[in-house]
Each structure stands twice: as structure tokens, then as C-alpha cells.
Amino acid sequence: MSVSQKEDINSPGVIRALDRVKGMVKTCIQCGTCSASCPNVHFMDLTPRQMWRLVLTDRSADLFTSQSFTMCSACYWCTLRCPRGLALTAAVAELKQIGARLNLQTSKKSDLFYRLFLDNVRQYGRVREMELMGRYFLGLKNPVTPIAYTPLGLALMKRGKIHPQMPGQGPGKLDGLFEAVRERRDG
Ligand code: SF4
Ligand code: SF4
């Protein structure tokens, strides 16, 4: 099923995905190290430790009235520091996928960004920044956003962090890889 099609919290695919998350955090001892390590915790209404508590006590629905999991920047600090060695960044990534399946308002911006990012990588073999951001701003349908990001874009370009053009790898080269990931996710 495409992530743009809406599912609900009781659909079999979502239940399976939540079970996967539960399995990933089942040995959590609620020590709070993940929350204390997270650089984005100040933007979250639920801390990482609280998220795992909800998952473990079968109150996952409450997670999706929060936008905490969408604030994760995948920095891996929680994963590196968890004393139980839990794959927490992967667990948050799974929550993001579920948020996209549920078509949540809070997930739409990050879902749009990730989908365009992956389309871009699939098409060119790496990120083509100018095209990615152009398509992202178009998708947001908010004319103010590109204006707000213009100074940052110019500063990055000046430092050589954004390249207007780069040779493309050609379509299809990464299709096998993407297909394998899709099969693994849906399997
Ligand atoms: S650091 Fe690990 S064990 Fe501690 S609360 Fe977070 S997930 Fe649980
Ligand atoms: S991976 Fe996400 S949840 Fe974990 S510390 Fe980084 S931002 Fe926080």
C-alpha cells in the first residue's frame, strides 16, 4: 500500500508495525538516558522515554496525537547511549513510517521531505540539493517558506555545500536496492 493512502491504527499493517516497535524496545528499563541524550527533546511534547513507555503499555494511539517522533533528526545519540543497546533511532523511524501510513497532519511535512529525498537519490544516485529543495518548497505550497530559507541557501552555496548542477547517474541504477528495501518493509 502506498504511504499516501490512509490507514487507521487498527489496520493489520499498522498493528504489525507497532508490534515491531514494541519488540525493538521491549527490554527498556525506563532509565531516561535516551531522553537526556536527545538534542531535540525540547521540541517534543513526549520524551523518547515516554514514547517507549506508551508503546510498552499498549497505549501507542497516544503517540500519534503527539508530534514528538516527527522531531527526531536521526542523530543516533539515544541509540549510542542506551544501556540496553536498543535500536531506538530505527524504532523512531518506524514510528515515522506509521505516521505516514496514518496520513497524520503532523507527519505530512516530514513525509513529503523524505519521499522527495528518496526520489532524488533514486533518480541521481545521490542528493541533488537544488532540485530537492525546489520540489519540497513547491510541495509545501507556502510562498513564504522559500523566502525564509533564501539567506541559508545562499550561505550554503557560498561555502560549496549546495551545488546547482551535478552529473546524474541515470534512472534505474538503484531500483534493485529500493525494491529490496520495499520488500523487506512490507514482508
Ligand atoms: S535509554 Fe534505553 S533503557 Fe533507558 S529509557 Fe531509553 S530506551 Fe529505555
Ligand atoms: S535519534 Fe532522534 S530520538 Fe534519538 S537522540 Fe537523536 S533526535 Fe533524539
PDB file of C-alpha atoms and ligand atoms in Angstrom, residues 24-25 27-37 48-50 52-53 56 78-79 81-88, ligand 1:
ATOM      1  CA  MET A  24      12.571  -3.194  19.473  1.00  0.00           C
ATOM      2  CA  VAL A  25      12.081  -1.555  22.892  1.00  0.00           C
ATOM      3  CA  THR A  27      13.858  -4.533  27.279  1.00  0.00           C
ATOM      4  CA  CYS A  28      13.680  -0.811  28.073  1.00  0.00           C
ATOM      5  CA  ILE A  29      14.242  -0.181  31.777  1.00  0.00           C
ATOM      6  CA  GLN A  30      12.927   3.394  31.653  1.00  0.00           C
ATOM      7  CA  CYS A  31      16.242   4.850  32.781  1.00  0.00           C
ATOM      8  CA  GLY A  32      15.734   8.060  30.766  1.00  0.00           C
ATOM      9  CA  THR A  33      19.209   8.109  29.202  1.00  0.00           C
ATOM     10  CA  CYS A  34      17.674   8.428  25.724  1.00  0.00           C
ATOM     11  CA  SER A  35      15.660  11.500  26.766  1.00  0.00           C
ATOM     12  CA  ALA A  36      18.662  13.082  28.464  1.00  0.00           C
ATOM     13  CA  SER A  37      20.782  12.481  25.356  1.00  0.00           C
ATOM     14  CA  PRO A  48      11.765   9.379  23.984  1.00  0.00           C
ATOM     15  CA  ARG A  49      11.487   7.504  27.312  1.00  0.00           C
ATOM     16  CA  GLN A  50       7.773   8.387  27.492  1.00  0.00           C
ATOM     17  CA  TRP A  52       8.688   3.783  24.747  1.00  0.00           C
ATOM     18  CA  ARG A  53       6.531   3.619  27.880  1.00  0.00           C
ATOM     19  CA  LEU A  56       5.178  -0.999  26.012  1.00  0.00           C
ATOM     20  CA  CYS A  78      19.901   7.741  22.018  1.00  0.00           C
ATOM     21  CA  THR A  79      20.917   4.562  20.210  1.00  0.00           C
ATOM     22  CA  ARG A  81      23.870   5.690  24.783  1.00  0.00           C
ATOM     23  CA  CYS A  82      21.000   3.338  25.643  1.00  0.00           C
ATOM     24  CA  PRO A  83      22.371   0.940  28.307  1.00  0.00           C
ATOM     25  CA  ARG A  84      20.218  -1.869  26.871  1.00  0.00           C
ATOM     26  CA  GLY A  85      21.641  -1.373  23.381  1.00  0.00           C
ATOM     27  CA  LEU A  86      18.211  -0.772  21.836  1.00  0.00           C
ATOM     28  CA  ALA A  87      17.874   0.340  18.222  1.00  0.00           C
ATOM     29  CA  LEU A  88      15.996   3.497  19.175  1.00  0.00           C
TER      30      LEU A  88
HETATM   31  S1  SF4 B   1      17.987   4.712  27.286  1.00  0.00           S
HETATM   32 FE1  SF4 B   1      17.213   2.704  26.651  1.00  0.00          FE
HETATM   33  S2  SF4 B   1      16.693   1.647  28.559  1.00  0.00           S
HETATM   34 FE2  SF4 B   1      16.890   3.836  29.030  1.00  0.00          FE
HETATM   35  S3  SF4 B   1      14.794   4.689  28.845  1.00  0.00           S
HETATM   36 FE3  SF4 B   1      15.780   4.973  26.896  1.00  0.00          FE
HETATM   37  S4  SF4 B   1      15.218   3.139  25.728  1.00  0.00           S
HETATM   38 FE4  SF4 B   1      14.827   2.679  27.859  1.00  0.00          FE
END
